[in-house]
């Protein structure tokens, strides 16, 4: 275990009440939907990437909504949230969710049959004129959770996208995407790779490509290191451009890190300069492109590899108008370092 994997109480914090969880889920759902629209509107990604970006964000929202249902009426356990440089549920929640669905049939077999529960609810409400006990509501929520949540829509530790033809504006003939939830940073990442293929049908090499990405590009690392590892592992693939999107942190009232944007928002909320539901979304895009090629290896085992240019980084901040004004006043050095001026999102009401 590296120092980055040491977990602190703030990495897996529990909110104080169910009301706070309702607010948290409302905020993260709203912020993500606003973010997707803004990324498309601002041209931060091209048309193909925007569609894929939205799909990965939809998987994230679906997964977090499944967590909401899971814990809705649970009095004993609560969803853990990473309040340090993240704002997302703790990565273990994603693992627990996937494990739950692996054992779906076993869990469903232990729950009260849904028809029996319906009869009991009707009897309690109509005949006894009493409210439903939370323990019974938890049983009902568990049935919904285990019977309706689809494992294939969960944003797992690693999510593989399909290989598609790339638009002609890029040097690479093909585009493959993938997403991963980095354990050390507790944030989701979305990656795109444009590449050429030394063969007639790229589909015949698909499994090798997918396996290489899963084994070498499933966590945050220096992008040129990732690019070189992929390049070495796939002799028939010639990567031309790799782009990685770092989603987060989501700065909000629950955060407890030392990030300057987070600190400015918390201070503004504390002084009642901005509303309690104020938030901001940081997003960072790293990309590295091939500048040329070279050959490596012996006479009988030469491999064409890419000579990568220096990695290029772009930082963005998305926030409602009032928060942007606050950040310009409180964190001008960060605002000046952005790829473009902070991008306005609607405020949560």
Coordinates of C-alpha atoms in Angstrom, one line a residue:
X1 CA 0.0 0.0 0.0
X2 CA 1.4 3.4 -1.0
X3 CA 1.0 6.6 1.1
X4 CA -1.7 7.7 -1.4
X5 CA -3.9 4.8 -0.4
X6 CA -3.9 5.6 3.3
X7 CA -7.5 6.4 4.2
X8 CA -8.4 9.2 6.7
X9 CA -11.8 9.9 8.3
X10 CA -12.5 12.6 5.8
X11 CA -12.0 10.2 2.9
X12 CA -15.0 8.2 4.1
X13 CA -17.0 10.7 6.1
X14 CA -20.7 10.2 7.1
X15 CA -23.0 13.2 6.8
X16 CA -25.0 14.3 9.8
X17 CA -28.5 13.5 8.7
X18 CA -30.8 12.0 6.1
X19 CA -31.7 15.6 5.1
X20 CA -28.0 16.3 4.3
X21 CA -27.9 13.2 2.1
X22 CA -31.0 14.3 0.2
X23 CA -29.3 17.7 -0.4
X24 CA -26.0 16.0 -1.4
X25 CA -27.7 13.8 -4.0
X26 CA -29.7 16.7 -5.3
X27 CA -26.6 18.8 -5.6
X28 CA -24.4 16.2 -7.3
X29 CA -27.1 15.3 -9.8
X30 CA -27.7 19.0 -10.7
X31 CA -24.0 19.8 -10.9
X32 CA -23.2 16.9 -13.3
X33 CA -26.1 17.7 -15.6
X34 CA -25.1 21.3 -15.8
X35 CA -21.5 20.3 -16.4
X36 CA -22.4 18.1 -19.4
X37 CA -24.3 20.9 -21.0
X38 CA -21.5 23.4 -20.4
X39 CA -18.8 21.1 -21.8
X40 CA -20.8 20.8 -25.0
X41 CA -21.7 24.4 -25.2
X42 CA -18.1 25.6 -24.7
X43 CA -16.6 23.3 -27.2
X44 CA -14.2 21.9 -24.6
X45 CA -14.6 18.5 -26.2
X46 CA -15.3 17.7 -29.9
X47 CA -18.6 16.2 -31.0
X48 CA -17.6 12.6 -30.6
X49 CA -16.0 13.2 -27.2
X50 CA -19.0 15.1 -25.9
X51 CA -21.3 12.1 -26.7
X52 CA -19.0 9.8 -24.9
X53 CA -18.4 12.2 -22.0
X54 CA -22.2 12.4 -21.5
X55 CA -22.4 8.6 -21.5
X56 CA -19.8 8.2 -18.8
X57 CA -21.4 11.0 -16.7
X58 CA -24.8 9.2 -17.1
X59 CA -23.1 6.0 -15.7
X60 CA -21.8 8.0 -12.8
X61 CA -25.2 9.5 -12.0
X62 CA -26.9 6.2 -12.4
X63 CA -24.4 4.6 -10.0
X64 CA -24.8 7.4 -7.4
X65 CA -28.6 7.2 -7.7
X66 CA -28.3 3.5 -7.0
X67 CA -26.4 4.3 -3.8
X68 CA -29.1 6.7 -2.8
X69 CA -31.8 4.0 -3.1
X70 CA -29.6 1.5 -1.3
X71 CA -29.2 3.8 1.8
X72 CA -32.6 5.6 1.6
X73 CA -34.1 4.1 4.7
X74 CA -31.1 2.4 6.3
X75 CA -30.9 3.5 9.9
X76 CA -27.7 1.6 10.6
X77 CA -25.4 2.3 7.7
X78 CA -24.8 5.4 5.6
X79 CA -23.0 6.2 2.4
X80 CA -19.4 7.3 2.9
X81 CA -18.3 10.4 1.1
X82 CA -14.8 11.6 0.4
X83 CA -14.7 15.3 1.6
X84 CA -11.1 15.9 0.6
X85 CA -10.3 17.0 -3.0
X86 CA -13.1 14.8 -4.3
X87 CA -16.7 15.4 -3.3
X88 CA -17.7 11.9 -4.6
X89 CA -18.8 8.8 -2.7
X90 CA -15.8 6.9 -1.3
X91 CA -14.5 4.5 -3.9
X92 CA -15.4 1.5 -1.7
X93 CA -19.1 2.4 -2.2
X94 CA -18.6 1.7 -5.9
X95 CA -17.1 -1.7 -5.1
X96 CA -19.8 -2.6 -2.6
X97 CA -22.4 -1.7 -5.2
X98 CA -20.9 -4.0 -7.8
X99 CA -20.5 -6.8 -5.2
X100 CA -24.1 -6.4 -4.2
X101 CA -25.3 -6.9 -7.7
X102 CA -23.1 -9.9 -8.2
X103 CA -25.1 -11.5 -5.3
X104 CA -28.5 -10.1 -6.5
X105 CA -30.4 -13.4 -6.6
X106 CA -29.1 -14.4 -3.2
X107 CA -30.2 -11.2 -1.5
X108 CA -33.6 -11.1 -3.2
X109 CA -34.3 -14.6 -2.0
X110 CA -33.8 -13.4 1.6
X111 CA -36.2 -10.4 1.3
X112 CA -39.9 -10.4 2.0
X113 CA -41.8 -11.2 -1.2
X114 CA -43.0 -7.9 -2.8
X115 CA -46.7 -9.0 -2.8
X116 CA -46.6 -9.7 0.9
X117 CA -45.0 -6.4 1.6
X118 CA -47.7 -4.6 -0.5
X119 CA -50.5 -6.3 1.5
X120 CA -48.8 -5.3 4.7
X121 CA -48.4 -1.7 3.6
X122 CA -52.1 -1.5 2.6
X123 CA -53.2 -3.0 5.8
X124 CA -51.1 -0.6 7.8
X125 CA -52.2 2.5 5.9
X126 CA -55.9 1.7 5.2
X127 CA -57.0 -0.5 8.1
X128 CA -54.7 0.5 11.0
X129 CA -54.4 4.1 9.8
X130 CA -50.7 4.1 10.9
X131 CA -47.5 5.2 9.1
X132 CA -45.2 2.6 7.6
X133 CA -42.3 1.8 9.9
X134 CA -38.9 2.8 8.6
X135 CA -37.7 -0.8 8.8
X136 CA -40.4 -1.8 6.3
X137 CA -39.6 1.1 4.1
X138 CA -36.0 -0.1 4.1
X139 CA -37.2 -3.5 3.0
X140 CA -39.1 -1.9 0.1
X141 CA -36.2 0.2 -0.9
X142 CA -34.0 -2.9 -0.8
X143 CA -36.3 -4.7 -3.2
X144 CA -36.2 -1.8 -5.6
X145 CA -32.4 -1.6 -5.3
X146 CA -31.8 -5.3 -5.9
X147 CA -34.5 -5.8 -8.6
X148 CA -34.1 -2.7 -10.7
X149 CA -30.4 -1.6 -10.6
X150 CA -28.5 -3.0 -13.6
X151 CA -24.9 -4.1 -13.1
X152 CA -24.0 -3.1 -16.7
X153 CA -24.8 0.5 -16.0
X154 CA -22.6 0.9 -13.0
X155 CA -19.5 3.0 -13.2
X156 CA -17.0 0.4 -11.9
X157 CA -13.4 0.7 -11.1
X158 CA -12.7 0.5 -14.9
X159 CA -15.2 1.1 -17.6
X160 CA -14.3 0.2 -21.2
X161 CA -15.8 2.0 -24.2
X162 CA -16.0 0.7 -27.7
X163 CA -13.6 1.3 -30.6
X164 CA -15.2 3.6 -33.2
X165 CA -14.0 5.4 -36.4
X166 CA -12.5 8.8 -35.6
X167 CA -13.6 11.9 -37.3
X168 CA -11.3 13.0 -40.1
X169 CA -10.1 16.1 -38.2
X170 CA -7.7 13.9 -36.2
X171 CA -4.6 12.0 -37.4
X172 CA -5.8 8.7 -35.9
X173 CA -8.2 6.5 -37.8
X174 CA -9.8 5.1 -34.7
X175 CA -11.0 6.4 -31.3
X176 CA -11.3 4.3 -28.1
X177 CA -12.5 5.6 -24.8
X178 CA -12.4 4.3 -21.3
X179 CA -13.2 5.5 -17.8
X180 CA -11.8 4.7 -14.4
X181 CA -12.3 5.6 -10.8
X182 CA -8.9 6.4 -9.3
X183 CA -8.6 5.0 -5.8
X184 CA -5.9 7.4 -4.6
X185 CA -7.7 10.6 -5.7
X186 CA -11.2 9.2 -5.3
X187 CA -12.3 10.8 -8.5
X188 CA -13.5 9.6 -11.9
X189 CA -11.4 10.0 -15.1
X190 CA -12.5 9.7 -18.7
X191 CA -9.9 9.0 -21.4
X192 CA -9.8 9.1 -25.2
X193 CA -7.2 7.6 -27.5
X194 CA -6.9 8.3 -31.2
X195 CA -4.8 5.7 -33.0
X196 CA -3.9 3.9 -36.2
X197 CA -3.9 0.2 -36.7
X198 CA -1.5 -2.0 -38.6
X199 CA -4.0 -4.5 -40.0
X200 CA -7.1 -4.8 -42.0
X201 CA -9.8 -5.2 -39.2
X202 CA -9.2 -3.5 -35.9
X203 CA -12.0 -5.6 -34.4
X204 CA -9.7 -8.7 -34.6
X205 CA -7.3 -6.9 -32.2
X206 CA -10.0 -5.5 -29.9
X207 CA -9.5 -7.8 -27.0
X208 CA -5.8 -7.1 -26.9
X209 CA -6.5 -3.3 -26.9
X210 CA -9.0 -3.6 -24.1
X211 CA -6.8 -5.7 -22.0
X212 CA -3.8 -3.4 -22.5
X213 CA -5.9 -0.3 -21.5
X214 CA -7.3 -2.1 -18.4
X215 CA -3.8 -3.2 -17.2
X216 CA -1.8 0.0 -18.0
X217 CA -4.3 2.9 -18.0
X218 CA -6.6 2.3 -15.0
X219 CA -5.3 5.0 -12.7
X220 CA -3.9 8.5 -12.7
X221 CA -0.3 8.7 -13.7
X222 CA 1.9 10.9 -15.8
X223 CA 0.2 10.9 -19.2
X224 CA 3.4 10.3 -21.1
X225 CA 4.1 7.3 -18.9
X226 CA 0.6 6.0 -19.7
X227 CA 1.0 6.7 -23.4
X228 CA 4.4 4.9 -23.5
X229 CA 3.0 1.8 -21.6
X230 CA 0.1 1.5 -24.0
X231 CA 2.3 2.0 -27.0
X232 CA 4.8 -0.7 -25.9
X233 CA 2.0 -3.2 -25.0
X234 CA 0.3 -3.0 -28.4
X235 CA 2.7 -3.5 -31.3
X236 CA -0.1 -3.3 -33.9
X237 CA -1.5 0.0 -32.5
X238 CA 0.1 3.4 -33.2
X239 CA -1.4 5.9 -30.7
X240 CA -1.5 9.5 -32.0
X241 CA -3.3 11.4 -29.3
X242 CA -4.4 10.6 -25.7
X243 CA -6.7 12.9 -23.8
X244 CA -7.6 12.5 -20.2
X245 CA -10.4 14.3 -18.3
X246 CA -10.1 14.6 -14.5
X247 CA -13.6 15.2 -13.1
X248 CA -13.5 17.1 -9.9
X249 CA -13.2 18.1 -7.2
X250 CA -16.8 19.1 -6.6
X251 CA -16.4 22.0 -4.2
X252 CA -19.4 22.4 -1.8
X253 CA -20.5 23.0 1.7
X254 CA -19.6 19.5 2.8
X255 CA -16.0 19.6 1.6
X256 CA -13.3 19.8 4.3
X257 CA -10.0 20.0 2.3
X258 CA -7.5 22.8 1.9
X259 CA -8.2 23.6 -1.7
X260 CA -8.3 27.3 -2.3
X261 CA -11.6 27.2 -4.2
X262 CA -13.2 25.1 -1.5
X263 CA -11.9 27.4 1.2
X264 CA -13.3 30.5 -0.6
X265 CA -16.7 28.9 -0.9
X266 CA -16.9 27.7 2.7
X267 CA -15.8 31.1 3.9
X268 CA -18.4 32.8 1.7
X269 CA -21.1 30.5 3.1
X270 CA -19.9 31.1 6.6
X271 CA -20.2 34.9 6.2
X272 CA -23.6 34.5 4.4
X273 CA -22.2 36.1 1.3
X274 CA -23.3 33.2 -0.8
X275 CA -26.1 30.6 -0.3
X276 CA -25.7 27.2 1.4
X277 CA -26.2 25.4 -1.9
X278 CA -23.2 27.1 -3.6
X279 CA -20.9 24.8 -5.5
X280 CA -18.1 24.8 -8.1
X281 CA -16.8 22.1 -10.3
X282 CA -13.1 21.8 -11.2
X283 CA -12.1 20.0 -14.4
X284 CA -8.7 19.3 -15.8
X285 CA -7.8 17.9 -19.2
X286 CA -4.4 16.5 -19.9
X287 CA -3.3 15.5 -23.4
X288 CA -0.2 14.2 -25.2
X289 CA 0.3 13.8 -28.9
X290 CA 2.8 11.8 -30.9
X291 CA 5.4 14.0 -32.6
X292 CA 7.2 11.3 -34.6
X293 CA 8.0 7.6 -34.6
X294 CA 11.1 5.5 -33.9
X295 CA 12.0 1.9 -34.0
X296 CA 13.2 -0.1 -31.0
X297 CA 14.4 -3.7 -30.5
X298 CA 16.6 -6.2 -32.3
X299 CA 16.7 -7.0 -36.0
X300 CA 14.0 -9.7 -35.8
X301 CA 11.8 -8.0 -33.2
X302 CA 11.7 -4.3 -34.0
X303 CA 8.7 -2.3 -32.9
X304 CA 7.6 1.1 -34.1
X305 CA 7.0 3.4 -31.1
X306 CA 5.8 6.9 -30.7
X307 CA 8.0 9.8 -29.7
X308 CA 5.7 11.8 -27.5
X309 CA 5.6 15.6 -27.3
X310 CA 5.4 17.3 -23.9
X311 CA 2.0 16.7 -22.2
X312 CA -0.4 19.7 -22.3
X313 CA -2.7 20.6 -19.5
X314 CA -5.9 22.7 -19.4
X315 CA -7.7 23.7 -16.3
X316 CA -11.4 24.8 -16.1
X317 CA -13.7 25.9 -13.3
X318 CA -17.5 25.7 -13.6
X319 CA -19.7 27.6 -11.2
X320 CA -22.8 29.8 -10.8
X321 CA -22.4 33.5 -11.5
X322 CA -22.2 34.6 -7.9
X323 CA -19.6 32.0 -7.1
X324 CA -17.5 33.1 -10.1
X325 CA -17.5 36.7 -8.8
X326 CA -16.4 35.4 -5.4
X327 CA -13.6 33.3 -6.8
X328 CA -12.3 36.2 -8.9
X329 CA -12.1 38.2 -5.7
X330 CA -10.7 35.5 -3.4
X331 CA -8.6 33.3 -5.7
X332 CA -7.4 35.5 -8.6
X333 CA -4.2 33.5 -9.1
X334 CA -6.2 30.3 -9.8
X335 CA -8.6 32.1 -12.1
X336 CA -5.7 33.6 -14.1
X337 CA -4.3 30.1 -14.6
X338 CA -7.4 28.7 -16.2
X339 CA -7.6 27.7 -19.9
X340 CA -10.5 30.2 -20.2
X341 CA -12.5 32.3 -17.9
X342 CA -14.7 30.4 -15.3
X343 CA -17.7 28.9 -17.1
X344 CA -21.1 29.8 -15.7
X345 CA -23.6 27.2 -14.6
X346 CA -27.0 27.6 -13.2
X347 CA -27.4 27.9 -9.4
X348 CA -29.0 25.1 -7.3
X349 CA -32.3 26.2 -5.8

